[in-house]
């Protein structure tokens, strides 16, 4: 049987023998998913570039505030330009380091909301701290989510497609085997002889295996096609 399935796989690779069950639908969806995956990767690159650009802009704005702070020191402009005054309190004032990321982010937002800067440098320092919180949330809920979504979808569908191909090879194997056994039986009967009981039993067993294989393949491919359509169309 192992040798026979190897023959089936060789025929499959060369296009000699392929199941006609729902392979066409699955092949079309595979092509669509390849295009979908490319677009999803492009989206990931775009949000990653956007996040990096936000970080770079935030850093450049902070550098300007630092430069004004340094330049205006010991000048009449310092109170309205460079004085950063008292710094905003830390996000976790308890000092025990407890609390998850969500509560820490909320505490930080509250602390910054109660901090009222009075100079250019202080305003931009506070803005930098606020935008850092937003950047971290953007990374977690947009960038990382998109990366994980792409990874899960690609891995899951790739595994399902491999399983579908394996089931199709099994189906083609039993289809070829049953066809061969039927031809042998027809040749025997055409000579006016009766088919041996063991050959009849063998044909019956393989017909049952063919039926089971076709049912397994059809159900799996139908479920896979539905899943892929759900991912791409909804």
CSV table of N, CA, C and O in Angstrom, one decimal, residues 48-124:
chain,number,residue,atom,x,y,z
A,48,UNK,N,4.1,49.5,11.1
A,48,UNK,CA,5.4,49.5,11.8
A,48,UNK,C,6.2,50.8,11.4
A,48,UNK,O,6.8,51.4,12.3
A,49,UNK,N,6.2,51.1,10.1
A,49,UNK,CA,6.8,52.4,9.7
A,49,UNK,C,6.1,53.6,10.3
A,49,UNK,O,6.8,54.6,10.7
A,50,UNK,N,4.8,53.5,10.4
A,50,UNK,CA,4.1,54.6,11.1
A,50,UNK,C,4.5,54.8,12.5
A,50,UNK,O,4.7,55.9,13.0
A,51,UNK,N,4.6,53.7,13.2
A,51,UNK,CA,5.0,53.7,14.6
A,51,UNK,C,6.4,54.2,14.8
A,51,UNK,O,6.7,55.1,15.6
A,52,UNK,N,7.3,53.8,13.9
A,52,UNK,CA,8.7,54.3,14.0
A,52,UNK,C,8.7,55.8,13.7
A,52,UNK,O,9.5,56.5,14.3
A,53,UNK,N,7.9,56.2,12.7
A,53,UNK,CA,7.9,57.7,12.4
A,53,UNK,C,7.3,58.5,13.6
A,53,UNK,O,7.8,59.6,13.9
A,54,UNK,N,6.3,58.0,14.3
A,54,UNK,CA,5.8,58.7,15.5
A,54,UNK,C,6.9,58.8,16.5
A,54,UNK,O,7.0,59.8,17.2
A,55,UNK,N,7.6,57.7,16.7
A,55,UNK,CA,8.7,57.7,17.7
A,55,UNK,C,9.8,58.7,17.3
A,55,UNK,O,10.3,59.5,18.2
A,56,UNK,N,10.1,58.7,16.1
A,56,UNK,CA,11.2,59.6,15.6
A,56,UNK,C,10.7,61.1,15.7
A,56,UNK,O,11.5,62.0,16.2
A,57,UNK,N,9.4,61.4,15.4
A,57,UNK,CA,8.9,62.7,15.5
A,57,UNK,C,8.9,63.2,17.0
A,57,UNK,O,9.2,64.3,17.4
A,58,UNK,N,8.4,62.2,17.9
A,58,UNK,CA,8.4,62.6,19.3
A,58,UNK,C,9.8,62.9,19.9
A,58,UNK,O,10.0,63.8,20.7
A,59,UNK,N,10.8,62.1,19.4
A,59,UNK,CA,12.2,62.3,19.9
A,59,UNK,C,12.7,63.7,19.4
A,59,UNK,O,13.3,64.4,20.1
A,60,UNK,N,12.4,64.0,18.1
A,60,UNK,CA,12.9,65.3,17.5
A,60,UNK,C,12.2,66.5,18.3
A,60,UNK,O,12.9,67.5,18.5
A,61,UNK,N,10.9,66.3,18.6
A,61,UNK,CA,10.2,67.4,19.3
A,61,UNK,C,10.8,67.6,20.7
A,61,UNK,O,11.0,68.7,21.2
A,62,UNK,N,11.2,66.5,21.4
A,62,UNK,CA,11.8,66.5,22.7
A,62,UNK,C,13.2,67.1,22.6
A,62,UNK,O,13.6,67.9,23.5
A,63,UNK,N,13.9,66.8,21.5
A,63,UNK,CA,15.2,67.4,21.4
A,63,UNK,C,15.2,68.9,21.2
A,63,UNK,O,16.0,69.7,21.7
A,64,UNK,N,14.1,69.4,20.5
A,64,UNK,CA,13.9,70.9,20.4
A,64,UNK,C,13.7,71.5,21.8
A,64,UNK,O,14.3,72.5,22.1
A,65,UNK,N,12.8,70.8,22.6
A,65,UNK,CA,12.5,71.3,23.9
A,65,UNK,C,13.8,71.4,24.8
A,65,UNK,O,14.0,72.3,25.5
A,66,UNK,N,14.6,70.3,24.7
A,66,UNK,CA,15.9,70.3,25.4
A,66,UNK,C,16.8,71.4,25.0
A,66,UNK,O,17.5,72.0,25.8
A,67,UNK,N,16.9,71.6,23.7
A,67,UNK,CA,17.7,72.7,23.2
A,67,UNK,C,17.3,74.1,23.7
A,67,UNK,O,18.1,74.9,24.0
A,68,UNK,N,16.0,74.3,23.7
A,68,UNK,CA,15.5,75.6,24.2
A,68,UNK,C,15.7,75.7,25.7
A,68,UNK,O,16.1,76.8,26.2
A,69,UNK,N,15.6,74.6,26.4
A,69,UNK,CA,15.9,74.6,27.8
A,69,UNK,C,17.3,75.0,28.1
A,69,UNK,O,17.6,75.9,29.0
A,70,UNK,N,18.2,74.5,27.3
A,70,UNK,CA,19.6,74.8,27.5
A,70,UNK,C,20.0,76.2,27.1
A,70,UNK,O,20.7,76.9,27.7
A,71,UNK,N,19.4,76.6,25.9
A,71,UNK,CA,19.7,77.9,25.4
A,71,UNK,C,19.2,79.1,26.2
A,71,UNK,O,19.8,80.1,26.3
A,72,UNK,N,18.0,78.9,26.8
A,72,UNK,CA,17.4,79.9,27.6
A,72,UNK,C,17.8,80.0,29.0
A,72,UNK,O,17.4,80.9,29.8
A,73,UNK,N,18.6,79.1,29.5
A,73,UNK,CA,19.1,79.1,30.9
A,73,UNK,C,19.8,80.4,31.2
A,73,UNK,O,20.6,80.9,30.4
A,74,UNK,N,19.5,80.9,32.4
A,74,UNK,CA,20.2,82.1,32.8
A,74,UNK,C,19.8,83.3,31.9
A,74,UNK,O,20.7,84.3,31.8
A,75,UNK,N,18.7,83.3,31.3
A,75,UNK,CA,18.2,84.4,30.5
A,75,UNK,C,16.8,84.8,31.0
A,75,UNK,O,16.1,84.0,31.6
A,76,UNK,N,16.3,86.0,30.6
A,76,UNK,CA,15.0,86.4,31.0
A,76,UNK,C,13.9,85.5,30.3
A,76,UNK,O,12.7,85.5,30.8
A,77,UNK,N,14.2,84.8,29.3
A,77,UNK,CA,13.3,84.0,28.6
A,77,UNK,C,13.1,82.6,29.3
A,77,UNK,O,12.1,81.9,28.9
A,78,UNK,N,13.9,82.3,30.2
A,78,UNK,CA,13.9,81.0,30.8
A,78,UNK,C,12.5,80.6,31.5
A,78,UNK,O,12.0,79.5,31.2
A,79,UNK,N,11.9,81.5,32.2
A,79,UNK,CA,10.6,81.1,32.8
A,79,UNK,C,9.5,80.7,31.8
A,79,UNK,O,8.7,79.8,32.1
A,80,UNK,N,9.5,81.3,30.6
A,80,UNK,CA,8.4,81.0,29.7
A,80,UNK,C,8.9,80.1,28.6
A,80,UNK,O,8.1,79.6,27.8
A,81,UNK,N,10.2,79.9,28.5
A,81,UNK,CA,10.8,79.0,27.4
A,81,UNK,C,11.4,77.7,27.9
A,81,UNK,O,11.0,76.7,27.4
A,82,UNK,N,12.3,77.8,28.9
A,82,UNK,CA,13.0,76.6,29.2
A,82,UNK,C,12.8,76.0,30.5
A,82,UNK,O,13.2,74.9,30.8
A,83,UNK,N,12.0,76.7,31.4
A,83,UNK,CA,11.8,76.2,32.8
A,83,UNK,C,10.8,75.0,32.7
A,83,UNK,O,9.7,75.1,32.3
A,84,UNK,N,11.3,73.8,33.2
A,84,UNK,CA,10.4,72.7,33.2
A,84,UNK,C,9.7,72.5,34.5
A,84,UNK,O,8.8,71.7,34.6
A,85,UNK,N,10.1,73.3,35.5
A,85,UNK,CA,9.4,73.3,36.8
A,85,UNK,C,9.5,71.9,37.4
A,85,UNK,O,10.3,71.1,37.1
A,86,UNK,N,8.5,71.6,38.4
A,86,UNK,CA,8.5,70.3,39.0
A,86,UNK,C,8.1,69.3,38.0
A,86,UNK,O,7.1,69.5,37.3
A,87,UNK,N,8.7,68.1,38.0
A,87,UNK,CA,8.3,67.1,37.1
A,87,UNK,C,7.0,66.4,37.5
A,87,UNK,O,6.7,66.4,38.7
A,88,UNK,N,6.3,65.8,36.6
A,88,UNK,CA,5.1,65.1,36.9
A,88,UNK,C,5.4,63.9,37.7
A,88,UNK,O,6.5,63.3,37.6
A,89,UNK,N,4.6,63.6,38.7
A,89,UNK,CA,4.8,62.4,39.6
A,89,UNK,C,4.8,61.1,38.8
A,89,UNK,O,4.2,61.0,37.7
A,90,UNK,N,5.6,60.1,39.2
A,90,UNK,CA,5.6,58.8,38.5
A,90,UNK,C,4.3,58.2,38.5
A,90,UNK,O,3.4,58.4,39.3
A,91,UNK,N,4.1,57.2,37.5
A,91,UNK,CA,2.8,56.5,37.4
A,91,UNK,C,2.4,55.7,38.6
A,91,UNK,O,1.3,55.7,39.0
A,92,UNK,N,3.4,55.1,39.3
A,92,UNK,CA,3.1,54.3,40.4
A,92,UNK,C,3.8,54.9,41.6
A,92,UNK,O,5.0,54.7,41.8
A,93,UNK,N,3.1,55.7,42.4
A,93,UNK,CA,3.7,56.4,43.5
A,93,UNK,C,3.9,55.6,44.8
A,93,UNK,O,4.4,56.0,45.8
A,94,UNK,N,3.3,54.3,44.8
A,94,UNK,CA,3.4,53.5,45.9
A,94,UNK,C,4.8,52.9,46.1
A,94,UNK,O,5.2,52.5,47.2
A,95,UNK,N,5.6,52.8,45.0
A,95,UNK,CA,6.9,52.3,45.2
A,95,UNK,C,7.1,50.8,45.3
A,95,UNK,O,8.2,50.3,45.4
A,96,UNK,N,5.9,50.1,45.2
A,96,UNK,CA,6.1,48.6,45.4
A,96,UNK,C,6.1,47.9,44.0
A,96,UNK,O,6.3,46.7,44.0
A,97,UNK,N,6.0,48.6,42.9
A,97,UNK,CA,6.1,48.0,41.6
A,97,UNK,C,5.0,47.1,41.2
A,97,UNK,O,5.1,46.4,40.3
A,98,UNK,N,3.9,47.1,42.0
A,98,UNK,CA,2.8,46.2,41.7
A,98,UNK,C,1.8,46.9,40.7
A,98,UNK,O,1.9,48.0,40.4
A,99,UNK,N,0.9,46.1,40.2
A,99,UNK,CA,0.0,46.6,39.2
A,99,UNK,C,0.3,46.1,37.8
A,99,UNK,O,1.5,46.1,37.5
A,100,UNK,N,-0.7,45.8,37.0
A,100,UNK,CA,-0.4,45.4,35.6
A,100,UNK,C,-0.2,46.6,34.7
A,100,UNK,O,-0.3,47.8,35.1
A,101,UNK,N,0.0,46.3,33.4
A,101,UNK,CA,0.3,47.4,32.5
A,101,UNK,C,-0.8,48.3,32.3
A,101,UNK,O,-0.7,49.6,32.1
A,102,UNK,N,-2.1,47.8,32.3
A,102,UNK,CA,-3.2,48.7,32.1
A,102,UNK,C,-3.4,49.7,33.3
A,102,UNK,O,-3.6,50.8,33.0
A,103,UNK,N,-3.3,49.2,34.5
A,103,UNK,CA,-3.4,50.1,35.6
A,103,UNK,C,-2.3,51.1,35.7
A,103,UNK,O,-2.5,52.3,36.1
A,104,UNK,N,-1.1,50.7,35.3
A,104,UNK,CA,0.1,51.6,35.3
A,104,UNK,C,-0.2,52.7,34.2
A,104,UNK,O,0.1,53.9,34.5
A,105,UNK,N,-0.7,52.3,33.1
A,105,UNK,CA,-1.0,53.3,32.0
A,105,UNK,C,-2.0,54.3,32.5
A,105,UNK,O,-1.9,55.5,32.2
A,106,UNK,N,-3.1,53.8,33.2
A,106,UNK,CA,-4.1,54.7,33.7
A,106,UNK,C,-3.6,55.6,34.7
A,106,UNK,O,-3.9,56.8,34.7
A,107,UNK,N,-2.7,55.1,35.6
A,107,UNK,CA,-2.1,56.0,36.6
A,107,UNK,C,-1.3,57.1,36.0
A,107,UNK,O,-1.3,58.2,36.5
A,108,UNK,N,-0.5,56.7,35.0
A,108,UNK,CA,0.4,57.6,34.3
A,108,UNK,C,-0.5,58.7,33.6
A,108,UNK,O,-0.1,59.9,33.7
A,109,UNK,N,-1.6,58.3,33.0
A,109,UNK,CA,-2.4,59.3,32.3
A,109,UNK,C,-3.0,60.3,33.3
A,109,UNK,O,-3.1,61.5,33.1
A,110,UNK,N,-3.4,59.8,34.5
A,110,UNK,CA,-4.0,60.6,35.5
A,110,UNK,C,-3.0,61.6,36.1
A,110,UNK,O,-3.3,62.8,36.3
A,111,UNK,N,-1.8,61.1,36.3
A,111,UNK,CA,-0.7,61.9,36.9
A,111,UNK,C,-0.4,63.1,35.9
A,111,UNK,O,-0.2,64.2,36.3
A,112,UNK,N,-0.3,62.7,34.6
A,112,UNK,CA,0.0,63.7,33.6
A,112,UNK,C,-1.1,64.8,33.5
A,112,UNK,O,-0.9,65.9,33.2
A,113,UNK,N,-2.3,64.3,33.6
A,113,UNK,CA,-3.5,65.2,33.5
A,113,UNK,C,-3.5,66.3,34.6
A,113,UNK,O,-4.0,67.4,34.4
A,114,UNK,N,-2.9,65.9,35.8
A,114,UNK,CA,-2.9,66.8,36.9
A,114,UNK,C,-1.6,67.7,36.9
A,114,UNK,O,-1.4,68.5,37.8
A,115,UNK,N,-0.8,67.5,35.9
A,115,UNK,CA,0.5,68.3,35.8
A,115,UNK,C,0.2,69.5,34.8
A,115,UNK,O,-0.2,69.2,33.7
A,116,UNK,N,0.5,70.7,35.3
A,116,UNK,CA,0.2,71.9,34.4
A,116,UNK,C,1.5,72.6,34.2
A,116,UNK,O,1.9,73.5,35.0
A,117,UNK,N,2.1,72.4,33.0
A,117,UNK,CA,3.3,73.1,32.7
A,117,UNK,C,3.1,74.6,32.3
A,117,UNK,O,2.0,74.9,31.9
A,118,UNK,N,4.1,75.4,32.4
A,118,UNK,CA,4.0,76.8,32.2
A,118,UNK,C,5.0,77.3,31.1
A,118,UNK,O,4.9,78.5,30.8
A,119,UNK,N,5.9,76.5,30.6
A,119,UNK,CA,6.9,77.0,29.7
A,119,UNK,C,6.8,76.1,28.4
A,119,UNK,O,6.2,75.0,28.5
A,120,UNK,N,7.5,76.5,27.4
A,120,UNK,CA,7.5,75.7,26.1
A,120,UNK,C,8.2,74.4,26.4
A,120,UNK,O,7.6,73.3,26.0
A,121,UNK,N,9.3,74.3,27.1
A,121,UNK,CA,10.0,73.1,27.3
A,121,UNK,C,9.2,72.2,28.2
A,121,UNK,O,9.1,70.9,27.9
A,122,UNK,N,8.5,72.7,29.2
A,122,UNK,CA,7.7,71.9,30.1
A,122,UNK,C,6.5,71.3,29.4
A,122,UNK,O,6.1,70.2,29.6
A,123,UNK,N,5.9,72.1,28.5
A,123,UNK,CA,4.7,71.6,27.7
A,123,UNK,C,5.1,70.5,26.9
A,123,UNK,O,4.4,69.5,26.8
A,124,UNK,N,6.2,70.6,26.2
A,124,UNK,CA,6.6,69.5,25.3
A,124,UNK,C,7.2,68.3,26.0
A,124,UNK,O,7.1,67.2,25.5
